């Protein structure tokens, strides 16, 4: 009899478990249901992101469109083909340096030396190539390596000795500024060869209309294939993924943007070489941060140094490498800046240049607190900065007012970043 009772109890328990099991299986990540719920699902997801402070690049894009609309209404020449092309080329030097700053900010650190390092790179190339007659390619490589070496030194002192990054790079700002003045000599300015490789970085345009349209096709097709195969991999793994119709909509929107840019470029001189190089480095660095173990280690350090160390990450090595990357991009950006004025001079990296670089990364969406950001933020941020500068210049606004407006935009961005971080903590996401 007791055996029967035991069997009955076991059967009842098994029945309860069998009822509970389907319920457990049915517990699906709500993000998987968003696309299935149509427009209502997307609106619900948008509200959830607003409450969690996770709007991504939307505020920056909206702000950029407002800036363009305002300046276009004030001056019809603002978005003409010539002005748009000039802005695109002008943003590359600052944007390249801002890409390196994104890496540093992801650690929750800062690098104040990048302006001076960029000046040293331009001066190094000019001295080696013009003054001493060294081969252009070799001089170019050595100029870039000066930035790599400078960044590595900063990273070593910060990571191995323990000096705060702010103090190390502030000292670097002063040292490399003095070093640049020293190698330029008493003249202070060295003009570059107008037909040389560095000057052509910003003066060369692909005049054939097929170049701009071809790049637009490559970018659009590349995005679609990348998103499609990524979605298939995520779907196979049972994690949230985008359906095909959403990928198609996103691809169409991207196609509209890139082909519009191609049309505008072809109405002026054609596709600028500088823009092509900048986009190539954005794609490369985005791949490194999002698709490699190194990128995941950078994000992990920005989240928690101690947790990263316990997870087996070589914290010192990653920190040193990040500052080396920042120095390298500072040198490349410095060469683009020198290319724009076809010379290396004592004013390189001075004035508001450093602040514009850091502002570009932060305005684009990279957090000052570390652990959140993308290299594409550098593109969005520098577009905002350069658009404001060109728009105010067309209106004849004095430089002091330009400084104040840019500072106000930066402050607003930092405030939004701080509020977003608090919101995420409240929502349990930080």
PDB file of N, CA and C in Angstrom, residues 288-386:
ATOM      1  N   UNK A 288      37.581  45.646 -34.953  1.00  0.00           N
ATOM      2  CA  UNK A 288      38.462  45.262 -33.852  1.00  0.00           C
ATOM      3  C   UNK A 288      37.723  45.309 -32.518  1.00  0.00           C
ATOM      4  N   UNK A 289      36.945  46.354 -32.305  1.00  0.00           N
ATOM      5  CA  UNK A 289      36.259  46.514 -31.014  1.00  0.00           C
ATOM      6  C   UNK A 289      35.084  45.564 -30.852  1.00  0.00           C
ATOM      7  N   UNK A 290      34.361  45.286 -31.925  1.00  0.00           N
ATOM      8  CA  UNK A 290      33.133  44.498 -31.790  1.00  0.00           C
ATOM      9  C   UNK A 290      33.300  43.022 -32.120  1.00  0.00           C
ATOM     10  N   UNK A 291      34.341  42.682 -32.864  1.00  0.00           N
ATOM     11  CA  UNK A 291      34.438  41.315 -33.362  1.00  0.00           C
ATOM     12  C   UNK A 291      35.672  40.553 -32.898  1.00  0.00           C
ATOM     13  N   UNK A 292      36.510  41.147 -32.092  1.00  0.00           N
ATOM     14  CA  UNK A 292      37.728  40.456 -31.655  1.00  0.00           C
ATOM     15  C   UNK A 292      37.775  40.356 -30.133  1.00  0.00           C
ATOM     16  N   UNK A 293      38.561  39.410 -29.660  1.00  0.00           N
ATOM     17  CA  UNK A 293      38.723  39.249 -28.209  1.00  0.00           C
ATOM     18  C   UNK A 293      39.406  40.474 -27.606  1.00  0.00           C
ATOM     19  N   UNK A 294      40.289  41.108 -28.377  1.00  0.00           N
ATOM     20  CA  UNK A 294      40.949  42.317 -27.872  1.00  0.00           C
ATOM     21  C   UNK A 294      39.915  43.406 -27.589  1.00  0.00           C
ATOM     22  N   UNK A 295      38.983  43.603 -28.504  1.00  0.00           N
ATOM     23  CA  UNK A 295      37.950  44.601 -28.291  1.00  0.00           C
ATOM     24  C   UNK A 295      37.117  44.310 -27.056  1.00  0.00           C
ATOM     25  N   UNK A 296      36.795  43.039 -26.840  1.00  0.00           N
ATOM     26  CA  UNK A 296      36.014  42.679 -25.656  1.00  0.00           C
ATOM     27  C   UNK A 296      36.801  42.950 -24.373  1.00  0.00           C
ATOM     28  N   UNK A 297      38.121  42.780 -24.432  1.00  0.00           N
ATOM     29  CA  UNK A 297      38.938  43.078 -23.259  1.00  0.00           C
ATOM     30  C   UNK A 297      38.949  44.573 -22.960  1.00  0.00           C
ATOM     31  N   UNK A 298      38.967  45.406 -24.011  1.00  0.00           N
ATOM     32  CA  UNK A 298      38.931  46.858 -23.814  1.00  0.00           C
ATOM     33  C   UNK A 298      37.633  47.262 -23.126  1.00  0.00           C
ATOM     34  N   UNK A 299      36.506  46.738 -23.609  1.00  0.00           N
ATOM     35  CA  UNK A 299      35.217  47.043 -22.986  1.00  0.00           C
ATOM     36  C   UNK A 299      35.161  46.514 -21.552  1.00  0.00           C
ATOM     37  N   UNK A 300      35.741  45.339 -21.331  1.00  0.00           N
ATOM     38  CA  UNK A 300      35.721  44.750 -19.988  1.00  0.00           C
ATOM     39  C   UNK A 300      36.479  45.627 -18.998  1.00  0.00           C
ATOM     40  N   UNK A 301      37.636  46.157 -19.421  1.00  0.00           N
ATOM     41  CA  UNK A 301      38.412  47.030 -18.544  1.00  0.00           C
ATOM     42  C   UNK A 301      37.642  48.299 -18.215  1.00  0.00           C
ATOM     43  N   UNK A 302      36.900  48.817 -19.201  1.00  0.00           N
ATOM     44  CA  UNK A 302      36.101  50.008 -18.946  1.00  0.00           C
ATOM     45  C   UNK A 302      34.980  49.746 -17.969  1.00  0.00           C
ATOM     46  N   UNK A 303      34.506  48.496 -17.925  1.00  0.00           N
ATOM     47  CA  UNK A 303      33.451  48.148 -16.984  1.00  0.00           C
ATOM     48  C   UNK A 303      33.962  47.948 -15.574  1.00  0.00           C
ATOM     49  N   UNK A 304      35.035  47.170 -15.423  1.00  0.00           N
ATOM     50  CA  UNK A 304      35.605  46.908 -14.103  1.00  0.00           C
ATOM     51  C   UNK A 304      37.016  46.362 -14.254  1.00  0.00           C
ATOM     52  N   UNK A 305      37.977  47.086 -13.735  1.00  0.00           N
ATOM     53  CA  UNK A 305      39.370  46.656 -13.835  1.00  0.00           C
ATOM     54  C   UNK A 305      39.603  45.406 -12.999  1.00  0.00           C
ATOM     55  N   UNK A 306      39.075  45.392 -11.792  1.00  0.00           N
ATOM     56  CA  UNK A 306      39.304  44.255 -10.909  1.00  0.00           C
ATOM     57  C   UNK A 306      38.661  42.989 -11.460  1.00  0.00           C
ATOM     58  N   UNK A 307      37.448  43.100 -11.962  1.00  0.00           N
ATOM     59  CA  UNK A 307      36.783  41.926 -12.546  1.00  0.00           C
ATOM     60  C   UNK A 307      37.547  41.425 -13.762  1.00  0.00           C
ATOM     61  N   UNK A 308      38.094  42.352 -14.557  1.00  0.00           N
ATOM     62  CA  UNK A 308      38.872  41.963 -15.731  1.00  0.00           C
ATOM     63  C   UNK A 308      40.140  41.233 -15.321  1.00  0.00           C
ATOM     64  N   UNK A 309      40.777  41.727 -14.273  1.00  0.00           N
ATOM     65  CA  UNK A 309      41.999  41.076 -13.799  1.00  0.00           C
ATOM     66  C   UNK A 309      41.702  39.662 -13.302  1.00  0.00           C
ATOM     67  N   UNK A 310      40.606  39.502 -12.581  1.00  0.00           N
ATOM     68  CA  UNK A 310      40.243  38.173 -12.088  1.00  0.00           C
ATOM     69  C   UNK A 310      39.825  37.232 -13.212  1.00  0.00           C
ATOM     70  N   UNK A 311      39.386  37.820 -14.327  1.00  0.00           N
ATOM     71  CA  UNK A 311      39.000  36.997 -15.479  1.00  0.00           C
ATOM     72  C   UNK A 311      40.210  36.570 -16.301  1.00  0.00           C
ATOM     73  N   UNK A 312      41.388  37.012 -15.899  1.00  0.00           N
ATOM     74  CA  UNK A 312      42.607  36.593 -16.591  1.00  0.00           C
ATOM     75  C   UNK A 312      43.096  37.555 -17.657  1.00  0.00           C
ATOM     76  N   UNK A 313      42.518  38.735 -17.742  1.00  0.00           N
ATOM     77  CA  UNK A 313      42.942  39.723 -18.740  1.00  0.00           C
ATOM     78  C   UNK A 313      44.232  40.395 -18.271  1.00  0.00           C
ATOM     79  N   UNK A 314      45.176  40.536 -19.191  1.00  0.00           N
ATOM     80  CA  UNK A 314      46.429  41.235 -18.888  1.00  0.00           C
ATOM     81  C   UNK A 314      46.142  42.737 -18.924  1.00  0.00           C
ATOM     82  N   UNK A 315      45.779  43.282 -17.780  1.00  0.00           N
ATOM     83  CA  UNK A 315      45.329  44.669 -17.701  1.00  0.00           C
ATOM     84  C   UNK A 315      46.408  45.635 -18.169  1.00  0.00           C
ATOM     85  N   UNK A 316      47.634  45.435 -17.749  1.00  0.00           N
ATOM     86  CA  UNK A 316      48.714  46.345 -18.104  1.00  0.00           C
ATOM     87  C   UNK A 316      48.951  46.369 -19.606  1.00  0.00           C
ATOM     88  N   UNK A 317      48.969  45.189 -20.216  1.00  0.00           N
ATOM     89  CA  UNK A 317      49.228  45.111 -21.651  1.00  0.00           C
ATOM     90  C   UNK A 317      48.128  45.798 -22.452  1.00  0.00           C
ATOM     91  N   UNK A 318      46.875  45.586 -22.064  1.00  0.00           N
ATOM     92  CA  UNK A 318      45.757  46.214 -22.786  1.00  0.00           C
ATOM     93  C   UNK A 318      45.820  47.729 -22.639  1.00  0.00           C
ATOM     94  N   UNK A 319      46.120  48.198 -21.439  1.00  0.00           N
ATOM     95  CA  UNK A 319      46.217  49.645 -21.230  1.00  0.00           C
ATOM     96  C   UNK A 319      47.325  50.264 -22.070  1.00  0.00           C
ATOM     97  N   UNK A 320      48.486  49.640 -22.077  1.00  0.00           N
ATOM     98  CA  UNK A 320      49.604  50.164 -22.866  1.00  0.00           C
ATOM     99  C   UNK A 320      49.244  50.180 -24.347  1.00  0.00           C
ATOM    100  N   UNK A 321      48.618  49.100 -24.821  1.00  0.00           N
ATOM    101  CA  UNK A 321      48.269  49.016 -26.242  1.00  0.00           C
ATOM    102  C   UNK A 321      47.243  50.071 -26.631  1.00  0.00           C
ATOM    103  N   UNK A 322      46.301  50.368 -25.737  1.00  0.00           N
ATOM    104  CA  UNK A 322      45.282  51.372 -26.042  1.00  0.00           C
ATOM    105  C   UNK A 322      45.916  52.749 -26.198  1.00  0.00           C
ATOM    106  N   UNK A 323      46.828  53.099 -25.323  1.00  0.00           N
ATOM    107  CA  UNK A 323      47.493  54.399 -25.453  1.00  0.00           C
ATOM    108  C   UNK A 323      48.407  54.430 -26.679  1.00  0.00           C
ATOM    109  N   UNK A 324      48.976  53.288 -27.046  1.00  0.00           N
ATOM    110  CA  UNK A 324      49.763  53.214 -28.272  1.00  0.00           C
ATOM    111  C   UNK A 324      48.875  53.452 -29.494  1.00  0.00           C
ATOM    112  N   UNK A 325      47.674  52.883 -29.475  1.00  0.00           N
ATOM    113  CA  UNK A 325      46.709  53.106 -30.560  1.00  0.00           C
ATOM    114  C   UNK A 325      46.325  54.580 -30.639  1.00  0.00           C
ATOM    115  N   UNK A 326      46.084  55.191 -29.481  1.00  0.00           N
ATOM    116  CA  UNK A 326      45.724  56.611 -29.462  1.00  0.00           C
ATOM    117  C   UNK A 326      46.848  57.464 -30.035  1.00  0.00           C
ATOM    118  N   UNK A 327      48.087  57.133 -29.690  1.00  0.00           N
ATOM    119  CA  UNK A 327      49.226  57.873 -30.227  1.00  0.00           C
ATOM    120  C   UNK A 327      49.370  57.696 -31.728  1.00  0.00           C
ATOM    121  N   UNK A 328      49.114  56.482 -32.201  1.00  0.00           N
ATOM    122  CA  UNK A 328      49.206  56.200 -33.636  1.00  0.00           C
ATOM    123  C   UNK A 328      48.175  56.994 -34.419  1.00  0.00           C
ATOM    124  N   UNK A 329      46.935  57.005 -33.934  1.00  0.00           N
ATOM    125  CA  UNK A 329      45.895  57.761 -34.623  1.00  0.00           C
ATOM    126  C   UNK A 329      46.123  59.267 -34.500  1.00  0.00           C
ATOM    127  N   UNK A 330      46.731  59.702 -33.404  1.00  0.00           N
ATOM    128  CA  UNK A 330      47.077  61.120 -33.277  1.00  0.00           C
ATOM    129  C   UNK A 330      48.088  61.511 -34.356  1.00  0.00           C
ATOM    130  N   UNK A 331      49.068  60.639 -34.603  1.00  0.00           N
ATOM    131  CA  UNK A 331      50.071  60.918 -35.629  1.00  0.00           C
ATOM    132  C   UNK A 331      49.433  60.956 -37.016  1.00  0.00           C
ATOM    133  N   UNK A 332      48.554  60.002 -37.305  1.00  0.00           N
ATOM    134  CA  UNK A 332      47.899  59.991 -38.613  1.00  0.00           C
ATOM    135  C   UNK A 332      47.014  61.222 -38.782  1.00  0.00           C
ATOM    136  N   UNK A 333      46.292  61.579 -37.735  1.00  0.00           N
ATOM    137  CA  UNK A 333      45.478  62.791 -37.803  1.00  0.00           C
ATOM    138  C   UNK A 333      46.325  64.030 -38.015  1.00  0.00           C
ATOM    139  N   UNK A 334      47.498  64.064 -37.369  1.00  0.00           N
ATOM    140  CA  UNK A 334      48.401  65.197 -37.531  1.00  0.00           C
ATOM    141  C   UNK A 334      48.885  65.352 -38.960  1.00  0.00           C
ATOM    142  N   UNK A 335      49.093  64.235 -39.642  1.00  0.00           N
ATOM    143  CA  UNK A 335      49.518  64.291 -41.048  1.00  0.00           C
ATOM    144  C   UNK A 335      48.394  64.840 -41.932  1.00  0.00           C
ATOM    145  N   UNK A 336      47.146  64.508 -41.612  1.00  0.00           N
ATOM    146  CA  UNK A 336      46.019  65.063 -42.364  1.00  0.00           C
ATOM    147  C   UNK A 336      45.886  66.562 -42.102  1.00  0.00           C
ATOM    148  N   UNK A 337      46.134  66.986 -40.879  1.00  0.00           N
ATOM    149  CA  UNK A 337      46.078  68.416 -40.558  1.00  0.00           C
ATOM    150  C   UNK A 337      47.172  69.161 -41.315  1.00  0.00           C
ATOM    151  N   UNK A 338      48.389  68.593 -41.326  1.00  0.00           N
ATOM    152  CA  UNK A 338      49.493  69.205 -42.075  1.00  0.00           C
ATOM    153  C   UNK A 338      49.184  69.240 -43.563  1.00  0.00           C
ATOM    154  N   UNK A 339      48.517  68.200 -44.050  1.00  0.00           N
ATOM    155  CA  UNK A 339      48.149  68.147 -45.466  1.00  0.00           C
ATOM    156  C   UNK A 339      47.201  69.283 -45.840  1.00  0.00           C
ATOM    157  N   UNK A 340      46.278  69.602 -44.938  1.00  0.00           N
ATOM    158  CA  UNK A 340      45.290  70.653 -45.224  1.00  0.00           C
ATOM    159  C   UNK A 340      45.939  72.004 -45.456  1.00  0.00           C
ATOM    160  N   UNK A 341      46.999  72.317 -44.708  1.00  0.00           N
ATOM    161  CA  UNK A 341      47.664  73.620 -44.841  1.00  0.00           C
ATOM    162  C   UNK A 341      48.975  73.512 -45.608  1.00  0.00           C
ATOM    163  N   UNK A 342      49.307  72.283 -46.066  1.00  0.00           N
ATOM    164  CA  UNK A 342      50.510  72.024 -46.865  1.00  0.00           C
ATOM    165  C   UNK A 342      51.781  72.476 -46.158  1.00  0.00           C
ATOM    166  N   UNK A 343      51.790  72.353 -44.830  1.00  0.00           N
ATOM    167  CA  UNK A 343      52.982  72.732 -44.074  1.00  0.00           C
ATOM    168  C   UNK A 343      52.912  72.178 -42.658  1.00  0.00           C
ATOM    169  N   UNK A 344      54.068  72.178 -41.999  1.00  0.00           N
ATOM    170  CA  UNK A 344      54.154  71.855 -40.575  1.00  0.00           C
ATOM    171  C   UNK A 344      54.601  73.119 -39.863  1.00  0.00           C
ATOM    172  N   UNK A 345      53.833  73.556 -38.881  1.00  0.00           N
ATOM    173  CA  UNK A 345      54.208  74.794 -38.197  1.00  0.00           C
ATOM    174  C   UNK A 345      54.015  74.683 -36.697  1.00  0.00           C
ATOM    175  N   UNK A 346      54.429  75.717 -35.986  1.00  0.00           N
ATOM    176  CA  UNK A 346      54.419  75.697 -34.527  1.00  0.00           C
ATOM    177  C   UNK A 346      53.011  75.729 -33.939  1.00  0.00           C
ATOM    178  N   UNK A 347      52.031  76.102 -34.720  1.00  0.00           N
ATOM    179  CA  UNK A 347      50.670  76.175 -34.202  1.00  0.00           C
ATOM    180  C   UNK A 347      49.916  74.862 -34.240  1.00  0.00           C
ATOM    181  N   UNK A 348      50.553  73.799 -34.752  1.00  0.00           N
ATOM    182  CA  UNK A 348      49.866  72.509 -34.866  1.00  0.00           C
ATOM    183  C   UNK A 348      49.485  71.964 -33.496  1.00  0.00           C
ATOM    184  N   UNK A 349      48.252  71.549 -33.359  1.00  0.00           N
ATOM    185  CA  UNK A 349      47.785  70.955 -32.111  1.00  0.00           C
ATOM    186  C   UNK A 349      47.512  71.953 -31.009  1.00  0.00           C
ATOM    187  N   UNK A 350      47.605  73.248 -31.308  1.00  0.00           N
ATOM    188  CA  UNK A 350      47.421  74.266 -30.275  1.00  0.00           C
ATOM    189  C   UNK A 350      45.975  74.782 -30.288  1.00  0.00           C
ATOM    190  N   UNK A 351      45.706  75.775 -29.448  1.00  0.00           N
ATOM    191  CA  UNK A 351      44.386  76.383 -29.396  1.00  0.00           C
ATOM    192  C   UNK A 351      43.326  75.411 -28.891  1.00  0.00           C
ATOM    193  N   UNK A 352      42.204  75.388 -29.597  1.00  0.00           N
ATOM    194  CA  UNK A 352      41.085  74.546 -29.180  1.00  0.00           C
ATOM    195  C   UNK A 352      41.104  73.173 -29.836  1.00  0.00           C
ATOM    196  N   UNK A 353      42.214  72.837 -30.476  1.00  0.00           N
ATOM    197  CA  UNK A 353      42.277  71.590 -31.238  1.00  0.00           C
ATOM    198  C   UNK A 353      42.054  70.363 -30.352  1.00  0.00           C
ATOM    199  N   UNK A 354      42.767  70.293 -29.222  1.00  0.00           N
ATOM    200  CA  UNK A 354      42.631  69.159 -28.313  1.00  0.00           C
ATOM    201  C   UNK A 354      41.204  69.037 -27.802  1.00  0.00           C
ATOM    202  N   UNK A 355      40.613  70.151 -27.423  1.00  0.00           N
ATOM    203  CA  UNK A 355      39.257  70.102 -26.901  1.00  0.00           C
ATOM    204  C   UNK A 355      38.261  69.641 -27.964  1.00  0.00           C
ATOM    205  N   UNK A 356      38.490  70.045 -29.219  1.00  0.00           N
ATOM    206  CA  UNK A 356      37.608  69.600 -30.298  1.00  0.00           C
ATOM    207  C   UNK A 356      37.703  68.094 -30.511  1.00  0.00           C
ATOM    208  N   UNK A 357      38.902  67.563 -30.380  1.00  0.00           N
ATOM    209  CA  UNK A 357      39.101  66.120 -30.551  1.00  0.00           C
ATOM    210  C   UNK A 357      38.345  65.341 -29.473  1.00  0.00           C
ATOM    211  N   UNK A 358      38.546  65.743 -28.219  1.00  0.00           N
ATOM    212  CA  UNK A 358      37.862  65.053 -27.120  1.00  0.00           C
ATOM    213  C   UNK A 358      36.357  65.272 -27.215  1.00  0.00           C
ATOM    214  N   UNK A 359      35.963  66.501 -27.563  1.00  0.00           N
ATOM    215  CA  UNK A 359      34.537  66.796 -27.696  1.00  0.00           C
ATOM    216  C   UNK A 359      33.894  65.944 -28.786  1.00  0.00           C
ATOM    217  N   UNK A 360      34.609  65.711 -29.874  1.00  0.00           N
ATOM    218  CA  UNK A 360      34.063  64.904 -30.970  1.00  0.00           C
ATOM    219  C   UNK A 360      33.724  63.501 -30.498  1.00  0.00           C
ATOM    220  N   UNK A 361      34.638  62.891 -29.732  1.00  0.00           N
ATOM    221  CA  UNK A 361      34.391  61.535 -29.236  1.00  0.00           C
ATOM    222  C   UNK A 361      33.227  61.497 -28.257  1.00  0.00           C
ATOM    223  N   UNK A 362      33.162  62.494 -27.369  1.00  0.00           N
ATOM    224  CA  UNK A 362      32.126  62.505 -26.336  1.00  0.00           C
ATOM    225  C   UNK A 362      30.773  62.871 -26.927  1.00  0.00           C
ATOM    226  N   UNK A 363      30.739  63.891 -27.783  1.00  0.00           N
ATOM    227  CA  UNK A 363      29.482  64.301 -28.407  1.00  0.00           C
ATOM    228  C   UNK A 363      28.918  63.158 -29.247  1.00  0.00           C
ATOM    229  N   UNK A 364      29.794  62.380 -29.885  1.00  0.00           N
ATOM    230  CA  UNK A 364      29.351  61.265 -30.708  1.00  0.00           C
ATOM    231  C   UNK A 364      28.661  60.162 -29.925  1.00  0.00           C
ATOM    232  N   UNK A 365      28.894  60.102 -28.607  1.00  0.00           N
ATOM    233  CA  UNK A 365      28.203  59.106 -27.795  1.00  0.00           C
ATOM    234  C   UNK A 365      29.095  58.241 -26.933  1.00  0.00           C
ATOM    235  N   UNK A 366      30.418  58.417 -26.991  1.00  0.00           N
ATOM    236  CA  UNK A 366      31.315  57.635 -26.143  1.00  0.00           C
ATOM    237  C   UNK A 366      31.280  58.177 -24.715  1.00  0.00           C
ATOM    238  N   UNK A 367      31.091  57.298 -23.748  1.00  0.00           N
ATOM    239  CA  UNK A 367      30.945  57.727 -22.366  1.00  0.00           C
ATOM    240  C   UNK A 367      32.279  58.109 -21.737  1.00  0.00           C
ATOM    241  N   UNK A 368      32.274  59.174 -20.967  1.00  0.00           N
ATOM    242  CA  UNK A 368      33.468  59.571 -20.214  1.00  0.00           C
ATOM    243  C   UNK A 368      33.750  58.623 -19.058  1.00  0.00           C
ATOM    244  N   UNK A 369      32.770  57.808 -18.701  1.00  0.00           N
ATOM    245  CA  UNK A 369      32.911  56.915 -17.560  1.00  0.00           C
ATOM    246  C   UNK A 369      33.431  55.534 -17.965  1.00  0.00           C
ATOM    247  N   UNK A 370      33.641  55.321 -19.255  1.00  0.00           N
ATOM    248  CA  UNK A 370      34.217  54.062 -19.716  1.00  0.00           C
ATOM    249  C   UNK A 370      33.186  52.987 -20.003  1.00  0.00           C
ATOM    250  N   UNK A 371      33.575  52.042 -20.852  1.00  0.00           N
ATOM    251  CA  UNK A 371      32.756  50.869 -21.103  1.00  0.00           C
ATOM    252  C   UNK A 371      31.650  51.019 -22.114  1.00  0.00           C
ATOM    253  N   UNK A 372      31.447  52.221 -22.671  1.00  0.00           N
ATOM    254  CA  UNK A 372      30.365  52.410 -23.636  1.00  0.00           C
ATOM    255  C   UNK A 372      30.800  53.365 -24.741  1.00  0.00           C
ATOM    256  N   UNK A 373      30.720  52.897 -25.980  1.00  0.00           N
ATOM    257  CA  UNK A 373      31.084  53.737 -27.112  1.00  0.00           C
ATOM    258  C   UNK A 373      31.475  52.910 -28.318  1.00  0.00           C
ATOM    259  N   UNK A 374      31.570  53.565 -29.463  1.00  0.00           N
ATOM    260  CA  UNK A 374      31.978  52.937 -30.712  1.00  0.00           C
ATOM    261  C   UNK A 374      32.869  53.911 -31.467  1.00  0.00           C
ATOM    262  N   UNK A 375      33.671  53.393 -32.373  1.00  0.00           N
ATOM    263  CA  UNK A 375      34.523  54.285 -33.158  1.00  0.00           C
ATOM    264  C   UNK A 375      33.691  55.152 -34.104  1.00  0.00           C
ATOM    265  N   UNK A 376      32.482  54.680 -34.471  1.00  0.00           N
ATOM    266  CA  UNK A 376      31.613  55.501 -35.312  1.00  0.00           C
ATOM    267  C   UNK A 376      31.176  56.763 -34.584  1.00  0.00           C
ATOM    268  N   UNK A 377      31.281  56.770 -33.249  1.00  0.00           N
ATOM    269  CA  UNK A 377      30.963  57.977 -32.492  1.00  0.00           C
ATOM    270  C   UNK A 377      31.873  59.129 -32.902  1.00  0.00           C
ATOM    271  N   UNK A 378      33.123  58.792 -33.262  1.00  0.00           N
ATOM    272  CA  UNK A 378      34.063  59.829 -33.695  1.00  0.00           C
ATOM    273  C   UNK A 378      33.557  60.524 -34.947  1.00  0.00           C
ATOM    274  N   UNK A 379      32.964  59.751 -35.871  1.00  0.00           N
ATOM    275  CA  UNK A 379      32.427  60.330 -37.102  1.00  0.00           C
ATOM    276  C   UNK A 379      31.259  61.264 -36.795  1.00  0.00           C
ATOM    277  N   UNK A 380      30.302  60.793 -35.994  1.00  0.00           N
ATOM    278  CA  UNK A 380      29.142  61.618 -35.666  1.00  0.00           C
ATOM    279  C   UNK A 380      29.553  62.887 -34.920  1.00  0.00           C
ATOM    280  N   UNK A 381      30.441  62.721 -33.945  1.00  0.00           N
ATOM    281  CA  UNK A 381      30.871  63.865 -33.139  1.00  0.00           C
ATOM    282  C   UNK A 381      31.606  64.911 -33.950  1.00  0.00           C
ATOM    283  N   UNK A 382      32.512  64.470 -34.806  1.00  0.00           N
ATOM    284  CA  UNK A 382      33.287  65.439 -35.583  1.00  0.00           C
ATOM    285  C   UNK A 382      32.407  66.116 -36.627  1.00  0.00           C
ATOM    286  N   UNK A 383      31.375  65.411 -37.108  1.00  0.00           N
ATOM    287  CA  UNK A 383      30.431  66.051 -38.028  1.00  0.00           C
ATOM    288  C   UNK A 383      29.692  67.178 -37.321  1.00  0.00           C
ATOM    289  N   UNK A 384      29.322  66.970 -36.064  1.00  0.00           N
ATOM    290  CA  UNK A 384      28.657  68.023 -35.292  1.00  0.00           C
ATOM    291  C   UNK A 384      29.591  69.217 -35.091  1.00  0.00           C
ATOM    292  N   UNK A 385      30.835  68.929 -34.669  1.00  0.00           N
ATOM    293  CA  UNK A 385      31.801  69.996 -34.406  1.00  0.00           C
ATOM    294  C   UNK A 385      32.071  70.821 -35.655  1.00  0.00           C
ATOM    295  N   UNK A 386      32.400  70.142 -36.753  1.00  0.00           N
ATOM    296  CA  UNK A 386      32.750  70.845 -37.990  1.00  0.00           C
ATOM    297  C   UNK A 386      31.541  71.579 -38.562  1.00  0.00           C
TER     298      UNK A 386
END
